[in-house]
Short mmCIF file of C-alpha atoms in Angstrom, two decimals:
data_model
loop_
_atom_site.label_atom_id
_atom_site.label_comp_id
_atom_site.label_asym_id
_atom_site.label_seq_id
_atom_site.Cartn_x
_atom_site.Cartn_y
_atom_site.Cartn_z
CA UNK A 57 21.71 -34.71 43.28
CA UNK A 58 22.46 -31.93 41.08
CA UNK A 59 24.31 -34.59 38.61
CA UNK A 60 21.60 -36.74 38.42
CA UNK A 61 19.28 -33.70 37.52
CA UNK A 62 21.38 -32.99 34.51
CA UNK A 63 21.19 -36.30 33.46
CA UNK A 64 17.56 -35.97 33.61
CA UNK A 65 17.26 -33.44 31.74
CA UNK A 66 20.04 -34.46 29.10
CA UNK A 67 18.08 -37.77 28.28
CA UNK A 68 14.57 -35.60 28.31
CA UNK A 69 16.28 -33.36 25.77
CA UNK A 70 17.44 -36.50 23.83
CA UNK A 71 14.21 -38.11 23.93
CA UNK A 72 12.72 -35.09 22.61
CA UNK A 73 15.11 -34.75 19.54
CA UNK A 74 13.99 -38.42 18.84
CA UNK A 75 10.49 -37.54 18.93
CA UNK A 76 11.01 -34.42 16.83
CA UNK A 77 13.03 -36.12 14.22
CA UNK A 78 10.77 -39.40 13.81
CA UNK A 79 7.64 -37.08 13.55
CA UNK A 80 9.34 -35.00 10.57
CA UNK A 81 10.19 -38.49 9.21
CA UNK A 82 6.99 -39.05 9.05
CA UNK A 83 5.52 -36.59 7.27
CA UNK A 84 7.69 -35.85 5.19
CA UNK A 85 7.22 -39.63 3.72
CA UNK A 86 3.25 -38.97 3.76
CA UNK A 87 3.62 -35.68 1.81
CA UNK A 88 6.33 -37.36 -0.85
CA UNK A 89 4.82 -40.62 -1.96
CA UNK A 90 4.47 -41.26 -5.66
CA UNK A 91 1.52 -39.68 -6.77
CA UNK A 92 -0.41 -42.66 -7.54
CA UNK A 93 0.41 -44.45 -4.45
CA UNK A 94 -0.83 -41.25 -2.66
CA UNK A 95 -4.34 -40.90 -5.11
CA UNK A 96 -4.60 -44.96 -4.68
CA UNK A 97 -4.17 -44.78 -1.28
CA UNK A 98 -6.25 -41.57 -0.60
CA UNK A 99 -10.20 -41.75 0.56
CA UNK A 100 -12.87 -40.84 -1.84
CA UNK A 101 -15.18 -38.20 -1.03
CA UNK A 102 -17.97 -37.57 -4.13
CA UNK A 103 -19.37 -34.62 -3.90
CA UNK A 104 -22.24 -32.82 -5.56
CA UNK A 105 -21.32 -30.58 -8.87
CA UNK A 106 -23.07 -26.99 -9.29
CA UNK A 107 -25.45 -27.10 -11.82
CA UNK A 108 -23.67 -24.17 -13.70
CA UNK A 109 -20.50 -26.12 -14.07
CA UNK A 110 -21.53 -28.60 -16.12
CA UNK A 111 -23.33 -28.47 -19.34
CA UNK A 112 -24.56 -30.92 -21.62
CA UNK A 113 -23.99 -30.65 -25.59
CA UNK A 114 -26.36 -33.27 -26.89
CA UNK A 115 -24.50 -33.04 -30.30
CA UNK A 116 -21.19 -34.45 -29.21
CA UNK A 117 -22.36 -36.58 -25.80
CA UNK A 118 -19.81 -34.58 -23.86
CA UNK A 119 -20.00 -32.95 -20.48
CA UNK A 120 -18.91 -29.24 -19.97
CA UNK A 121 -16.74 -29.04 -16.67
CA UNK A 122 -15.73 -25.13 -15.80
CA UNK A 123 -13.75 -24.55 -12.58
CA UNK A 124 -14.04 -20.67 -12.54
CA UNK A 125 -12.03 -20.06 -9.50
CA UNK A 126 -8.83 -22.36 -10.72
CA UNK A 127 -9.67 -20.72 -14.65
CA UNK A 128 -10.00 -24.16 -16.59
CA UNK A 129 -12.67 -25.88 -18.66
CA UNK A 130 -12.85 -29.04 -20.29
CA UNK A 131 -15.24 -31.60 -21.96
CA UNK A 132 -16.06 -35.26 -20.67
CA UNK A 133 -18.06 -38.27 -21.83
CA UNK A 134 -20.98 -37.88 -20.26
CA UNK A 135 -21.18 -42.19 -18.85
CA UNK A 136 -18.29 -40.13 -16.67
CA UNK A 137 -18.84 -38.60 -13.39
CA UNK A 138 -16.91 -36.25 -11.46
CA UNK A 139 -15.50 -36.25 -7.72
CA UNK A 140 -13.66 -33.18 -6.54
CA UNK A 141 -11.41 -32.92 -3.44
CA UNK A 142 -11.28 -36.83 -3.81
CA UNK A 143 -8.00 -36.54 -1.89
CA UNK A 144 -6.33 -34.32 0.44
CA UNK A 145 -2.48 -33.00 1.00
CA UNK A 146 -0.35 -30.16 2.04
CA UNK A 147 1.05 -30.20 -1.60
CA UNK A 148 -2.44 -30.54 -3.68
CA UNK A 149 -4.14 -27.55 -3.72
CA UNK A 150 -7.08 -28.78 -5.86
CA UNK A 151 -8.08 -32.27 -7.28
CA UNK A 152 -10.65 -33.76 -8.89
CA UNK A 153 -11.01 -37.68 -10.59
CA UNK A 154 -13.18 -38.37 -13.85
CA UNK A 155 -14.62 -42.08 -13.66
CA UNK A 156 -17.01 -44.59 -15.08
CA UNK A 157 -20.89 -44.23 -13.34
CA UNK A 158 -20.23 -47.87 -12.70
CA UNK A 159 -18.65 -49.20 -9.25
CA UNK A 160 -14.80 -49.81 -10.34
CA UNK A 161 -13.98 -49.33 -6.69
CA UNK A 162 -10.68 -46.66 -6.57
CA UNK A 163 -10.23 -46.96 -10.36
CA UNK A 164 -10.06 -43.61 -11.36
CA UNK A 165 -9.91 -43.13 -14.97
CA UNK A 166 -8.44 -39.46 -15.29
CA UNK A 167 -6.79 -36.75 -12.74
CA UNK A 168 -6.88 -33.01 -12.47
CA UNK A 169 -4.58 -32.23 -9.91
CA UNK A 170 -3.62 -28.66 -9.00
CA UNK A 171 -0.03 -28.74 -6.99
CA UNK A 172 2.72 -26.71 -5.63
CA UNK A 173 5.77 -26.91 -7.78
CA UNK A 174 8.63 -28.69 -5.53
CA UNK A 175 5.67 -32.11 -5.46
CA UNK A 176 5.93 -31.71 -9.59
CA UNK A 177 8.79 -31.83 -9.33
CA UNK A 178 10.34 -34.49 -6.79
CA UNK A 179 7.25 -36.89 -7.37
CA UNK A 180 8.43 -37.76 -10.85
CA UNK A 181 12.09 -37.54 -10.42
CA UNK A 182 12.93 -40.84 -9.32
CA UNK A 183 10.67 -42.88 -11.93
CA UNK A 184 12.52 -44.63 -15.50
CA UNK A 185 10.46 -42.77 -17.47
CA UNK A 186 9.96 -41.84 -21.10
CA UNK A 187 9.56 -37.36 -21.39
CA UNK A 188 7.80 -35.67 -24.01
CA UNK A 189 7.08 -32.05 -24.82
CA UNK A 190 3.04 -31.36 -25.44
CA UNK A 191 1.47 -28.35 -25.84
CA UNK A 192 -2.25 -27.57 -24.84
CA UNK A 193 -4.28 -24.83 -25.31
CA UNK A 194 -1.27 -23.07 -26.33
CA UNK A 195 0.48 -23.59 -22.89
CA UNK A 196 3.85 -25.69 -23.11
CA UNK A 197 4.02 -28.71 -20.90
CA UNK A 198 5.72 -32.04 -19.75
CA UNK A 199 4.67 -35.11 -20.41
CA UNK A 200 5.63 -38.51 -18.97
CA UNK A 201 5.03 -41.94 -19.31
CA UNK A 202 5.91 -44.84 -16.37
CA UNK A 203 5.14 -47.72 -15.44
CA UNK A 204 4.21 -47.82 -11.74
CA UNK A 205 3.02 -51.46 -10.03
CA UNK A 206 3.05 -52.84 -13.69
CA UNK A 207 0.79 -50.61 -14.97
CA UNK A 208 1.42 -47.92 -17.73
CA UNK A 209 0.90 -44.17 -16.31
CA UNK A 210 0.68 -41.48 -17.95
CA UNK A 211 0.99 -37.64 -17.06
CA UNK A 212 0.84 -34.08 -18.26
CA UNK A 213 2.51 -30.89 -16.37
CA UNK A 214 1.95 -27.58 -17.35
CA UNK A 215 2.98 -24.15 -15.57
CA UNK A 216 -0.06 -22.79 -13.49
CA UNK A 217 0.67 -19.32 -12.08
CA UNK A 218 2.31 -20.35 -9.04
CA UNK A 219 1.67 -24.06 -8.74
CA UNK A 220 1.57 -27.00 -11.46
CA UNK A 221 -1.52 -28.56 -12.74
CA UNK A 222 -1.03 -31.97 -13.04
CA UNK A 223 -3.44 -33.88 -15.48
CA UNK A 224 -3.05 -38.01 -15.62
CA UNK A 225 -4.43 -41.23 -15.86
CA UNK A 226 -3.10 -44.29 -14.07
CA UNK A 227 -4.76 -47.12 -15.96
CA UNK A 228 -3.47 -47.20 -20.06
CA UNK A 229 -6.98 -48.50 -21.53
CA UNK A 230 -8.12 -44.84 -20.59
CA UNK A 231 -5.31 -43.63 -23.02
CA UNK A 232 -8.25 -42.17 -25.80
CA UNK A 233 -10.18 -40.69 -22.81
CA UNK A 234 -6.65 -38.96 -22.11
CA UNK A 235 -6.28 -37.22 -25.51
CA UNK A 236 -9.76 -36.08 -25.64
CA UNK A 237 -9.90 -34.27 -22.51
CA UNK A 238 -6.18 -33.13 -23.45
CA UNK A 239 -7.86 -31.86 -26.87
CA UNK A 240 -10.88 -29.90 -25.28
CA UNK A 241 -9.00 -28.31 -22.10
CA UNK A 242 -9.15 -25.12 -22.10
CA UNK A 243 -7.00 -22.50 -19.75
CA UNK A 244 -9.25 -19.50 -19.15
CA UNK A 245 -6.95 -17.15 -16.94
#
């Protein structure tokens, strides 16, 4: 009797382990997905943008956007709109997609993405891609260009107190929409 109890409990303990270890599994493949699989993948959620965060010059046709709490600003066409929190995960922070007014379904044209630094870092590691040094708004960055499910990606990492800010765009026929926000961003902390 007592022998069988042990054995009991040995395979409870087993199964347990089992459970413990396919569960970490698990996440840990949720949390380390490329980042375009996990922004592809991820469910958009559009929200409504303060009126004070967005201002319209009517010389250029750009949009203002100012994120006071993360301290950055920069200027959009304004055919673009805005979604913010358009994905969630343990590793982004903050996140926000520029896109055409018109329907494209999850084409997002441009990504602000505001990360701790071991994502940065492990979500690019793996990729053949091409590195360049860029420098905006006086802050030295990372940039790197992949292809990804034969499409050209591009991406920008820059220090950002203690996490990485991330800023991308996943389709190349947004490249010029790339270097203009690039050229008007603006780190105000």
């Amino acid at each position: 009797m007592i022998k069988q109890r042990r054995i009991l409990i040995l395979f409870i303990v087993i199964g347990l382990l089992f459970l413990g270890a396919g569960v970490t599994i698990f996440l840990f493949q949720q949390n380390f997905t490329s980042p375009a699989n996990n922004i592809l993948n991820s469910q958009l959620n559009e929200i409504d943008i303060e009126t004070n965060e967005i201002e319209i010059n009517k010389i250029d046709g750009m949009k203002l956007y100012r994120n006071e709490e993360w301290g950055f600003e920069f200027k959009y066409p304004n055919q673009m709109i805005i979604q913010e929190k358009s994905f969630r995960g343990y590793y982004s922070k903050f996140n926000l997609y520029i896109r055409d007014k018109v329907d494209k379904g999850l084409e997002q044209a441009f990504l602000v993405n505001i990360v701790l630094p071991e994502f940065a870092e492990r979500s690019f590691s793996g990729l053949d891609k091409k590195t360049n040094e860029i420098v905006v708004d006086g802050v030295p960055g990372v940039e790197y260009e992949y292809e990804l499910n034969e499409r050209r990606e591009k991406v920008a990492i820059f220090p950002f107190g203690d996490f990485r800010l991330i800023l991308g765009i996943h389709y190349e026929e947004y490249e010029d929409l790339y270097k203009q926000i690039l050229s008007t961003f603006k780190f105000l902390k």
